[in-house]
């Protein structure tokens, strides 16, 4: 969406290139959502109860889009960091019928972190979250967050477990993959979808899923970390 356009213009990654392949034919309908968007045993209410306040750990605040004011801090907690923001749709990575240069004007055919076979992630298949690239505002790696780390994404009383899969603009926050949005009932269209508010992202420190593309493992690891988070906060 708009924030990803700013990312491309800033030269932080490859500019979008229209891809015309057999797989690139536009398929506007969303992919089938997982059987249960409320994954694991910990409820959205239990998690949200632990992130009511904010102990700010970022040096400043982030915008949700290029044209908005900087109002979103990164908050610290025992065993996690979190923020509350919007969700823009990241469709970057491997070309598919739903994520390509025709369906996404800002498409990039790579992600910051790769599958176990070295290929980029598949945005319409794998739930993943985008973290802001390192800047003077915040350094995610110094906070114990890394590629493949587990994230609990909460929206509309649903919990979806994802992994840290990509990096974005240095001043903007609130973005996740097509698959993440789709599982939470958010419009996953990379050009016009997403939601303007109401999404909570809880990133568990020093966690990892290997291989990164194994969503079932992300759910099992995430559920255990969520239980610990509830107990320790």
Tab-separated table of C-alpha atoms in Angstrom:
chain	number	residue	atom	x	y	z
A	1	UNK	CA	0.000	0.000	0.000
A	2	UNK	CA	1.116	3.635	0.351
A	3	UNK	CA	3.849	2.945	2.876
A	4	UNK	CA	5.405	0.387	0.560
A	5	UNK	CA	5.517	2.966	-2.208
A	6	UNK	CA	7.498	5.232	0.088
A	7	UNK	CA	9.842	2.338	0.839
A	8	UNK	CA	10.513	1.775	-2.840
A	9	UNK	CA	11.036	5.466	-3.559
A	10	UNK	CA	13.497	5.688	-0.705
A	11	UNK	CA	15.705	3.186	-2.507
A	12	UNK	CA	15.623	0.751	0.384
A	13	UNK	CA	14.833	-2.073	-1.985
A	14	UNK	CA	14.225	-2.816	-5.617
A	15	UNK	CA	11.628	-0.690	-7.341
A	16	UNK	CA	8.479	-2.526	-8.305
A	17	UNK	CA	8.663	-4.261	-11.651
A	18	UNK	CA	5.597	-5.447	-13.471
A	19	UNK	CA	5.802	-9.197	-13.887
A	20	UNK	CA	4.015	-10.794	-16.785
A	21	UNK	CA	4.067	-14.533	-16.491
A	22	UNK	CA	1.565	-17.327	-16.540
A	23	UNK	CA	1.356	-17.082	-12.775
A	24	UNK	CA	0.976	-13.333	-12.972
A	25	UNK	CA	-2.584	-13.355	-14.280
A	26	UNK	CA	-4.662	-11.321	-11.892
A	27	UNK	CA	-6.636	-13.378	-9.410
A	28	UNK	CA	-8.553	-10.930	-7.246
A	29	UNK	CA	-10.376	-13.405	-5.057
A	30	UNK	CA	-8.720	-14.059	-1.694
A	31	UNK	CA	-6.997	-17.315	-0.940
A	32	UNK	CA	-8.880	-19.738	1.314
A	33	UNK	CA	-8.426	-18.684	4.916
A	34	UNK	CA	-7.081	-21.181	7.475
A	35	UNK	CA	-9.698	-23.361	9.160
A	36	UNK	CA	-9.376	-21.381	12.372
A	37	UNK	CA	-8.123	-17.804	12.529
A	38	UNK	CA	-8.140	-17.968	16.335
A	39	UNK	CA	-5.092	-20.164	16.577
A	40	UNK	CA	-3.799	-21.768	19.767
A	41	UNK	CA	-5.235	-21.863	23.265
A	42	UNK	CA	-4.662	-18.240	24.326
A	43	UNK	CA	-7.498	-15.881	23.494
A	44	UNK	CA	-7.289	-12.414	22.031
A	45	UNK	CA	-8.794	-10.988	25.231
A	46	UNK	CA	-6.095	-12.592	27.377
A	47	UNK	CA	-3.329	-11.141	25.224
A	48	UNK	CA	-4.885	-7.703	24.897
A	49	UNK	CA	-5.298	-7.472	28.666
A	50	UNK	CA	-1.500	-7.581	28.974
A	51	UNK	CA	-0.801	-4.771	26.504
A	52	UNK	CA	-3.080	-2.045	27.831
A	53	UNK	CA	-0.256	0.287	28.779
A	54	UNK	CA	2.988	1.088	26.979
A	55	UNK	CA	6.531	1.237	28.289
A	56	UNK	CA	8.056	2.861	25.210
A	57	UNK	CA	11.367	1.365	24.068
A	58	UNK	CA	11.658	3.113	20.700
A	59	UNK	CA	13.523	6.435	20.554
A	60	UNK	CA	10.614	7.994	18.719
A	61	UNK	CA	7.290	7.082	17.189
A	62	UNK	CA	6.236	5.741	13.809
A	63	UNK	CA	3.694	6.774	11.215
A	64	UNK	CA	1.129	4.285	9.947
A	65	UNK	CA	1.339	5.758	6.434
A	66	UNK	CA	3.419	8.373	4.667
A	67	UNK	CA	0.827	11.110	5.129
A	68	UNK	CA	-0.014	10.450	8.799
A	69	UNK	CA	1.606	11.853	11.934
A	70	UNK	CA	4.073	9.821	13.972
A	71	UNK	CA	1.976	8.476	16.849
A	72	UNK	CA	2.881	4.764	17.196
A	73	UNK	CA	5.534	3.746	19.764
A	74	UNK	CA	7.205	0.371	20.096
A	75	UNK	CA	6.426	-0.871	23.595
A	76	UNK	CA	8.365	-3.248	25.818
A	77	UNK	CA	7.092	-6.125	27.958
A	78	UNK	CA	8.519	-9.194	29.650
A	79	UNK	CA	9.617	-11.454	26.808
A	80	UNK	CA	8.123	-9.376	24.000
A	81	UNK	CA	7.750	-6.050	22.246
A	82	UNK	CA	4.469	-4.818	20.821
A	83	UNK	CA	2.732	-2.068	18.924
A	84	UNK	CA	-0.812	-1.160	17.988
A	85	UNK	CA	-1.304	0.104	14.460
A	86	UNK	CA	-3.015	-0.411	11.134
A	87	UNK	CA	-2.334	-3.192	8.643
A	88	UNK	CA	-1.125	-2.567	5.143
A	89	UNK	CA	-0.691	-5.570	2.875
A	90	UNK	CA	2.727	-6.918	1.903
A	91	UNK	CA	2.506	-9.065	-1.233
A	92	UNK	CA	6.260	-9.190	-1.861
A	93	UNK	CA	8.210	-12.390	-2.441
A	94	UNK	CA	7.636	-15.198	-4.876
A	95	UNK	CA	5.339	-14.461	-7.816
A	96	UNK	CA	1.907	-16.048	-7.474
A	97	UNK	CA	-1.482	-15.490	-9.064
A	98	UNK	CA	-2.402	-13.140	-6.196
A	99	UNK	CA	0.937	-11.441	-5.600
A	100	UNK	CA	2.663	-10.094	-8.676
A	101	UNK	CA	3.369	-6.926	-10.605
A	102	UNK	CA	-0.157	-6.856	-12.048
A	103	UNK	CA	-2.076	-7.192	-8.781
A	104	UNK	CA	0.340	-5.085	-6.699
A	105	UNK	CA	1.657	-1.802	-8.149
A	106	UNK	CA	4.526	-1.832	-5.610
A	107	UNK	CA	5.422	-5.504	-5.942
A	108	UNK	CA	8.982	-6.571	-5.201
A	109	UNK	CA	10.088	-10.122	-5.924
A	110	UNK	CA	12.092	-10.532	-2.730
A	111	UNK	CA	11.689	-10.507	1.053
A	112	UNK	CA	14.266	-9.660	3.701
A	113	UNK	CA	14.195	-13.210	5.021
A	114	UNK	CA	14.086	-16.366	2.923
A	115	UNK	CA	12.731	-19.894	3.035
A	116	UNK	CA	14.971	-22.821	3.932
A	117	UNK	CA	15.609	-23.372	0.185
A	118	UNK	CA	16.896	-19.816	-0.198
A	119	UNK	CA	13.848	-18.551	-2.073
A	120	UNK	CA	11.799	-15.505	-0.981
A	121	UNK	CA	8.701	-16.056	1.130
A	122	UNK	CA	5.250	-16.579	-0.398
A	123	UNK	CA	3.075	-13.737	0.854
A	124	UNK	CA	-0.312	-15.222	-0.010
A	125	UNK	CA	0.583	-18.522	1.647
A	126	UNK	CA	2.696	-17.675	4.710
A	127	UNK	CA	1.496	-15.421	7.518
A	128	UNK	CA	4.344	-13.009	8.171
A	129	UNK	CA	4.832	-9.533	9.629
A	130	UNK	CA	6.947	-6.634	8.374
A	131	UNK	CA	9.182	-4.803	10.871
A	132	UNK	CA	10.596	-1.313	10.281
A	133	UNK	CA	14.133	-1.346	8.954
A	134	UNK	CA	16.786	-0.352	11.490
A	135	UNK	CA	16.996	3.380	12.111
A	136	UNK	CA	17.588	5.874	14.903
A	137	UNK	CA	13.990	5.265	15.963
A	138	UNK	CA	14.424	1.581	16.738
A	139	UNK	CA	16.706	-1.370	16.027
A	140	UNK	CA	14.628	-4.536	16.002
A	141	UNK	CA	17.597	-6.898	16.223
A	142	UNK	CA	18.941	-5.204	19.342
A	143	UNK	CA	15.525	-5.767	20.903
A	144	UNK	CA	15.819	-9.531	20.395
A	145	UNK	CA	13.665	-9.629	17.260
A	146	UNK	CA	14.939	-11.529	14.230
A	147	UNK	CA	13.824	-13.070	10.978
A	148	UNK	CA	11.645	-16.090	11.669
A	149	UNK	CA	10.695	-14.779	15.090
A	150	UNK	CA	7.146	-15.478	16.235
A	151	UNK	CA	4.448	-12.805	16.273
A	152	UNK	CA	0.920	-12.919	17.675
A	153	UNK	CA	-1.267	-10.693	15.490
A	154	UNK	CA	-4.613	-9.733	17.020
A	155	UNK	CA	-7.598	-8.203	15.262
A	156	UNK	CA	-11.331	-8.296	15.894
A	157	UNK	CA	-10.977	-10.824	18.732
A	158	UNK	CA	-8.937	-13.193	16.571
A	159	UNK	CA	-5.355	-14.371	17.058
A	160	UNK	CA	-3.120	-15.334	14.146
A	161	UNK	CA	0.453	-16.498	14.631
A	162	UNK	CA	2.952	-15.261	12.091
A	163	UNK	CA	6.704	-14.911	11.669
A	164	UNK	CA	8.915	-11.893	11.101
A	165	UNK	CA	9.328	-12.163	7.342
A	166	UNK	CA	10.223	-8.803	5.834
A	167	UNK	CA	11.488	-5.319	6.631
A	168	UNK	CA	9.922	-2.053	5.544
A	169	UNK	CA	10.374	1.724	5.674
A	170	UNK	CA	12.338	3.202	8.547
A	171	UNK	CA	9.607	5.613	9.673
A	172	UNK	CA	6.414	3.598	9.088
A	173	UNK	CA	4.915	0.650	10.960
A	174	UNK	CA	1.929	-1.686	10.595
A	175	UNK	CA	2.231	-4.156	7.735
A	176	UNK	CA	1.777	-7.894	7.254
A	177	UNK	CA	1.513	-10.432	4.475
A	178	UNK	CA	-1.528	-11.190	2.360
A	179	UNK	CA	-1.943	-14.485	4.220
A	180	UNK	CA	-1.923	-12.793	7.630
A	181	UNK	CA	-4.638	-10.350	6.643
A	182	UNK	CA	-6.734	-13.039	4.986
A	183	UNK	CA	-6.650	-15.252	8.076
A	184	UNK	CA	-7.851	-12.372	10.256
A	185	UNK	CA	-10.714	-11.416	7.967
A	186	UNK	CA	-8.971	-8.268	6.709
A	187	UNK	CA	-9.214	-7.493	2.984
A	188	UNK	CA	-5.878	-8.852	1.661
A	189	UNK	CA	-5.872	-6.972	-1.639
A	190	UNK	CA	-2.365	-5.453	-1.889
A	191	UNK	CA	-3.563	-2.301	-3.629
A	192	UNK	CA	-6.797	-1.440	-1.836
A	193	UNK	CA	-7.021	-3.772	1.154
A	194	UNK	CA	-5.831	-3.623	4.742
A	195	UNK	CA	-7.365	-1.821	7.691
A	196	UNK	CA	-6.726	1.632	9.142
A	197	UNK	CA	-6.530	0.630	12.807
A	198	UNK	CA	-7.247	-1.989	15.447
A	199	UNK	CA	-4.337	-4.394	14.916
A	200	UNK	CA	-2.020	-5.419	17.762
A	201	UNK	CA	1.332	-7.011	17.017
A	202	UNK	CA	3.120	-8.887	19.838
A	203	UNK	CA	6.635	-10.004	18.836
A	204	UNK	CA	8.237	-12.567	21.113
A	205	UNK	CA	11.886	-11.880	21.884
A	206	UNK	CA	14.602	-14.364	20.903
A	207	UNK	CA	12.088	-16.708	19.284
A	208	UNK	CA	12.475	-18.434	15.938
A	209	UNK	CA	10.721	-20.875	13.650
A	210	UNK	CA	12.844	-23.141	11.490
A	211	UNK	CA	12.126	-23.595	8.714
A	212	UNK	CA	10.571	-20.146	8.563
A	213	UNK	CA	7.899	-21.351	6.115
A	214	UNK	CA	6.479	-23.941	8.544
A	215	UNK	CA	3.318	-22.200	9.726
A	216	UNK	CA	2.169	-25.132	11.865
A	217	UNK	CA	5.384	-24.813	13.850
A	218	UNK	CA	4.831	-21.074	14.209
A	219	UNK	CA	1.436	-21.828	15.739
A	220	UNK	CA	2.744	-24.416	18.190
A	221	UNK	CA	5.729	-22.299	19.240
A	222	UNK	CA	3.591	-19.167	19.360
A	223	UNK	CA	0.966	-20.751	21.557
A	224	UNK	CA	3.588	-21.741	24.106
A	225	UNK	CA	5.155	-18.289	24.058
A	226	UNK	CA	1.744	-16.662	24.411
A	227	UNK	CA	1.040	-18.756	27.497
A	228	UNK	CA	4.368	-17.631	28.995
A	229	UNK	CA	3.575	-14.030	28.074
A	230	UNK	CA	0.276	-14.200	29.945
A	231	UNK	CA	1.979	-15.657	33.009
A	232	UNK	CA	4.893	-13.207	33.057
A	233	UNK	CA	3.072	-9.914	32.421
